[in-house]
Amino acid sequence: MLKKLLNKDTIKLDIVANDWKEAIFKGCEILLDKGYIEKKYIDSIIKNIEENGPYIVITKGVAFPHSKPEDGVNHLAMSLVTLKEPVYFGHEQNDPVRLVITLAAVDSNTHLSALSKFISLLRSSEDIEKIINSKTKEEVIKIIEKF
């Protein structure tokens, strides 16, 4: 399931982002351009972080932006963006971020298989580091295919 959602069309490498808001936008922009989400989904993610802190920085160097399906999700989707330079989200333990993996879920169930595989990937700091340092989308896909 993970490799169905993260593919050449939903992966971008070495993206420039000047701050955490831009990093989130860059990850969401892929999904917005494909019609998978609406602009209000991005706004909802940013608002949630402003109100609740950088809870989306879930492990060292990795942000996992997401919001509720009713906040503007049209289709189950994920995107993966590596950042050219690290970005600080304000998380004491897990900053700075170099990898942004965005989830757009249409309900509370359909994404669970992909989420399970994603959690397995997060447990492998070696594979996370390989993804961050990947030079091609094919390298990233090869790593994702293991999960």
PDB file of C-alpha atoms in Angstrom:
ATOM      1  CA  MET A   1       0.000   0.000   0.000  1.00  0.00           C
ATOM      2  CA  LEU A   2       2.801   2.447   0.855  1.00  0.00           C
ATOM      3  CA  LYS A   3       4.461   2.019  -2.533  1.00  0.00           C
ATOM      4  CA  LYS A   4       1.117   2.655  -4.270  1.00  0.00           C
ATOM      5  CA  LEU A   5       0.838   6.020  -2.546  1.00  0.00           C
ATOM      6  CA  LEU A   6       4.488   7.076  -2.708  1.00  0.00           C
ATOM      7  CA  ASN A   7       5.669   6.956  -6.315  1.00  0.00           C
ATOM      8  CA  LYS A   8       7.480   9.117  -8.868  1.00  0.00           C
ATOM      9  CA  ASP A   9       4.503  11.479  -9.015  1.00  0.00           C
ATOM     10  CA  THR A  10       4.312  12.054  -5.262  1.00  0.00           C
ATOM     11  CA  ILE A  11       8.029  12.305  -4.412  1.00  0.00           C
ATOM     12  CA  LYS A  12      10.240  15.398  -4.709  1.00  0.00           C
ATOM     13  CA  LEU A  13      13.876  15.598  -3.643  1.00  0.00           C
ATOM     14  CA  ASP A  14      16.140  18.435  -2.468  1.00  0.00           C
ATOM     15  CA  ILE A  15      13.348  20.985  -2.172  1.00  0.00           C
ATOM     16  CA  VAL A  16      14.192  24.442  -0.846  1.00  0.00           C
ATOM     17  CA  ALA A  17      12.034  25.609   2.077  1.00  0.00           C
ATOM     18  CA  ASN A  18      12.869  28.666   4.162  1.00  0.00           C
ATOM     19  CA  ASP A  19      10.740  27.727   7.170  1.00  0.00           C
ATOM     20  CA  TRP A  20       8.402  25.046   8.504  1.00  0.00           C
ATOM     21  CA  LYS A  21       5.314  26.523   6.855  1.00  0.00           C
ATOM     22  CA  GLU A  22       6.976  26.451   3.465  1.00  0.00           C
ATOM     23  CA  ALA A  23       8.180  22.879   4.085  1.00  0.00           C
ATOM     24  CA  ILE A  24       4.590  21.827   4.782  1.00  0.00           C
ATOM     25  CA  PHE A  25       3.327  23.684   1.736  1.00  0.00           C
ATOM     26  CA  LYS A  26       5.915  22.001  -0.502  1.00  0.00           C
ATOM     27  CA  GLY A  27       4.798  18.573   0.706  1.00  0.00           C
ATOM     28  CA  CYS A  28       1.124  19.424   0.299  1.00  0.00           C
ATOM     29  CA  GLU A  29       1.551  21.186  -3.039  1.00  0.00           C
ATOM     30  CA  ILE A  30       2.145  17.843  -4.773  1.00  0.00           C
ATOM     31  CA  LEU A  31      -1.233  16.599  -3.520  1.00  0.00           C
ATOM     32  CA  LEU A  32      -2.973  19.915  -4.200  1.00  0.00           C
ATOM     33  CA  ASP A  33      -1.779  19.986  -7.826  1.00  0.00           C
ATOM     34  CA  LYS A  34      -3.219  16.503  -8.377  1.00  0.00           C
ATOM     35  CA  GLY A  35      -6.568  17.436  -6.832  1.00  0.00           C
ATOM     36  CA  TYR A  36      -6.125  15.012  -3.931  1.00  0.00           C
ATOM     37  CA  ILE A  37      -6.556  17.816  -1.392  1.00  0.00           C
ATOM     38  CA  GLU A  38      -7.958  21.325  -1.280  1.00  0.00           C
ATOM     39  CA  LYS A  39      -6.064  24.434  -0.155  1.00  0.00           C
ATOM     40  CA  LYS A  40      -7.996  24.439   3.130  1.00  0.00           C
ATOM     41  CA  TYR A  41      -6.282  21.144   4.058  1.00  0.00           C
ATOM     42  CA  ILE A  42      -2.908  22.916   4.063  1.00  0.00           C
ATOM     43  CA  ASP A  43      -4.358  25.786   6.098  1.00  0.00           C
ATOM     44  CA  SER A  44      -5.745  23.285   8.608  1.00  0.00           C
ATOM     45  CA  ILE A  45      -2.365  21.588   9.065  1.00  0.00           C
ATOM     46  CA  ILE A  46      -0.626  24.918   9.658  1.00  0.00           C
ATOM     47  CA  LYS A  47      -3.354  26.086  12.065  1.00  0.00           C
ATOM     48  CA  ASN A  48      -3.087  22.835  14.049  1.00  0.00           C
ATOM     49  CA  ILE A  49       0.678  23.272  14.437  1.00  0.00           C
ATOM     50  CA  GLU A  50       0.310  26.911  15.452  1.00  0.00           C
ATOM     51  CA  GLU A  51      -2.248  25.917  18.095  1.00  0.00           C
ATOM     52  CA  ASN A  52      -0.740  22.617  19.306  1.00  0.00           C
ATOM     53  CA  GLY A  53       2.978  22.920  18.633  1.00  0.00           C
ATOM     54  CA  PRO A  54       5.180  20.809  16.363  1.00  0.00           C
ATOM     55  CA  TYR A  55       3.546  17.463  17.202  1.00  0.00           C
ATOM     56  CA  ILE A  56       3.948  16.381  13.566  1.00  0.00           C
ATOM     57  CA  VAL A  57       7.730  16.078  13.994  1.00  0.00           C
ATOM     58  CA  ILE A  58       7.379  12.446  14.979  1.00  0.00           C
ATOM     59  CA  THR A  59      10.977  11.263  15.021  1.00  0.00           C
ATOM     60  CA  LYS A  60      14.418  12.756  14.495  1.00  0.00           C
ATOM     61  CA  GLY A  61      14.425  14.681  11.233  1.00  0.00           C
ATOM     62  CA  VAL A  62      10.948  13.600  10.079  1.00  0.00           C
ATOM     63  CA  ALA A  63       7.709  15.598   9.903  1.00  0.00           C
ATOM     64  CA  PHE A  64       4.371  13.915   9.205  1.00  0.00           C
ATOM     65  CA  PRO A  65       1.859  16.653   8.311  1.00  0.00           C
ATOM     66  CA  HIS A  66      -1.786  15.574   8.299  1.00  0.00           C
ATOM     67  CA  SER A  67      -5.204  16.784   9.317  1.00  0.00           C
ATOM     68  CA  LYS A  68      -8.782  15.528   9.419  1.00  0.00           C
ATOM     69  CA  PRO A  69     -10.439  14.160   6.266  1.00  0.00           C
ATOM     70  CA  GLU A  70     -13.196  16.760   6.467  1.00  0.00           C
ATOM     71  CA  ASP A  71     -10.585  19.533   6.262  1.00  0.00           C
ATOM     72  CA  GLY A  72     -10.328  19.116   2.493  1.00  0.00           C
ATOM     73  CA  VAL A  73      -9.265  15.612   1.438  1.00  0.00           C
ATOM     74  CA  ASN A  74     -10.641  14.382  -1.890  1.00  0.00           C
ATOM     75  CA  HIS A  75      -8.574  11.213  -2.311  1.00  0.00           C
ATOM     76  CA  LEU A  76      -6.330   9.012  -0.158  1.00  0.00           C
ATOM     77  CA  ALA A  77      -2.792  10.203  -0.863  1.00  0.00           C
ATOM     78  CA  MET A  78       0.720  10.653   0.501  1.00  0.00           C
ATOM     79  CA  SER A  79       3.687  12.710  -0.610  1.00  0.00           C
ATOM     80  CA  LEU A  80       7.358  12.566   0.321  1.00  0.00           C
ATOM     81  CA  VAL A  81       9.680  15.559   0.156  1.00  0.00           C
ATOM     82  CA  THR A  82      13.335  15.757   1.134  1.00  0.00           C
ATOM     83  CA  LEU A  83      14.623  19.212   2.018  1.00  0.00           C
ATOM     84  CA  LYS A  84      17.864  20.576   0.620  1.00  0.00           C
ATOM     85  CA  GLU A  85      18.600  22.238   3.960  1.00  0.00           C
ATOM     86  CA  PRO A  86      17.156  21.290   7.365  1.00  0.00           C
ATOM     87  CA  VAL A  87      14.179  23.270   8.649  1.00  0.00           C
ATOM     88  CA  TYR A  88      13.347  23.930  12.303  1.00  0.00           C
ATOM     89  CA  PHE A  89       9.772  23.301  13.439  1.00  0.00           C
ATOM     90  CA  GLY A  90      10.424  24.085  17.117  1.00  0.00           C
ATOM     91  CA  HIS A  91      10.521  20.487  18.351  1.00  0.00           C
ATOM     92  CA  GLU A  92      13.060  20.148  21.177  1.00  0.00           C
ATOM     93  CA  GLN A  93      14.103  16.557  20.485  1.00  0.00           C
ATOM     94  CA  ASN A  94      13.482  15.889  16.790  1.00  0.00           C
ATOM     95  CA  ASP A  95      14.501  19.099  14.999  1.00  0.00           C
ATOM     96  CA  PRO A  96      15.770  19.877  12.451  1.00  0.00           C
ATOM     97  CA  VAL A  97      13.599  18.256   9.771  1.00  0.00           C
ATOM     98  CA  ARG A  98      14.918  16.999   6.413  1.00  0.00           C
ATOM     99  CA  LEU A  99      12.067  14.658   5.454  1.00  0.00           C
ATOM    100  CA  VAL A 100       8.398  15.637   5.135  1.00  0.00           C
ATOM    101  CA  ILE A 101       5.864  12.871   4.496  1.00  0.00           C
ATOM    102  CA  THR A 102       2.333  14.224   4.123  1.00  0.00           C
ATOM    103  CA  LEU A 103      -0.791  12.109   4.593  1.00  0.00           C
ATOM    104  CA  ALA A 104      -4.242  12.913   3.241  1.00  0.00           C
ATOM    105  CA  ALA A 105      -6.751  10.366   4.539  1.00  0.00           C
ATOM    106  CA  VAL A 106     -10.360  10.243   3.341  1.00  0.00           C
ATOM    107  CA  ASP A 107     -11.592   8.537   6.509  1.00  0.00           C
ATOM    108  CA  SER A 108     -10.242   6.872   9.631  1.00  0.00           C
ATOM    109  CA  ASN A 109      -9.739   3.431   8.052  1.00  0.00           C
ATOM    110  CA  THR A 110      -8.566   3.355   4.426  1.00  0.00           C
ATOM    111  CA  HIS A 111      -5.084   4.650   5.208  1.00  0.00           C
ATOM    112  CA  LEU A 112      -4.298   2.208   8.033  1.00  0.00           C
ATOM    113  CA  SER A 113      -2.388  -0.268   5.863  1.00  0.00           C
ATOM    114  CA  ALA A 114      -0.130   2.475   4.496  1.00  0.00           C
ATOM    115  CA  LEU A 115       0.265   3.949   7.974  1.00  0.00           C
ATOM    116  CA  SER A 116       1.349   0.576   9.346  1.00  0.00           C
ATOM    117  CA  LYS A 117       4.035   0.267   6.640  1.00  0.00           C
ATOM    118  CA  PHE A 118       5.074   3.862   7.261  1.00  0.00           C
ATOM    119  CA  ILE A 119       5.568   3.137  10.972  1.00  0.00           C
ATOM    120  CA  SER A 120       7.776   0.175  10.057  1.00  0.00           C
ATOM    121  CA  LEU A 121       9.848   2.482   7.869  1.00  0.00           C
ATOM    122  CA  LEU A 122      10.189   5.012  10.702  1.00  0.00           C
ATOM    123  CA  ARG A 123      11.644   2.325  12.946  1.00  0.00           C
ATOM    124  CA  SER A 124      14.593   2.032  10.569  1.00  0.00           C
ATOM    125  CA  SER A 125      16.732   5.127  11.131  1.00  0.00           C
ATOM    126  CA  GLU A 126      19.156   3.717   8.558  1.00  0.00           C
ATOM    127  CA  ASP A 127      16.471   3.698   5.849  1.00  0.00           C
ATOM    128  CA  ILE A 128      15.266   7.176   6.850  1.00  0.00           C
ATOM    129  CA  GLU A 129      18.829   8.441   6.449  1.00  0.00           C
ATOM    130  CA  LYS A 130      19.098   6.725   3.050  1.00  0.00           C
ATOM    131  CA  ILE A 131      15.875   8.395   1.902  1.00  0.00           C
ATOM    132  CA  ILE A 132      17.076  11.813   3.077  1.00  0.00           C
ATOM    133  CA  ASN A 133      20.337  11.344   1.168  1.00  0.00           C
ATOM    134  CA  SER A 134      18.785   9.841  -1.972  1.00  0.00           C
ATOM    135  CA  LYS A 135      19.658  11.552  -5.239  1.00  0.00           C
ATOM    136  CA  THR A 136      16.890   9.991  -7.343  1.00  0.00           C
ATOM    137  CA  LYS A 137      13.237   9.107  -6.875  1.00  0.00           C
ATOM    138  CA  GLU A 138      14.104   5.558  -7.920  1.00  0.00           C
ATOM    139  CA  GLU A 139      16.435   5.234  -4.914  1.00  0.00           C
ATOM    140  CA  VAL A 140      13.606   6.327  -2.600  1.00  0.00           C
ATOM    141  CA  ILE A 141      11.128   3.940  -4.206  1.00  0.00           C
ATOM    142  CA  LYS A 142      13.567   1.049  -3.836  1.00  0.00           C
ATOM    143  CA  ILE A 143      13.758   1.715  -0.081  1.00  0.00           C
ATOM    144  CA  ILE A 144       9.978   2.098   0.248  1.00  0.00           C
ATOM    145  CA  GLU A 145       9.378  -1.178  -1.597  1.00  0.00           C
ATOM    146  CA  LYS A 146      10.921  -3.051   1.339  1.00  0.00           C
ATOM    147  CA  PHE A 147       7.973  -2.052   3.516  1.00  0.00           C
TER     148      PHE A 147
END
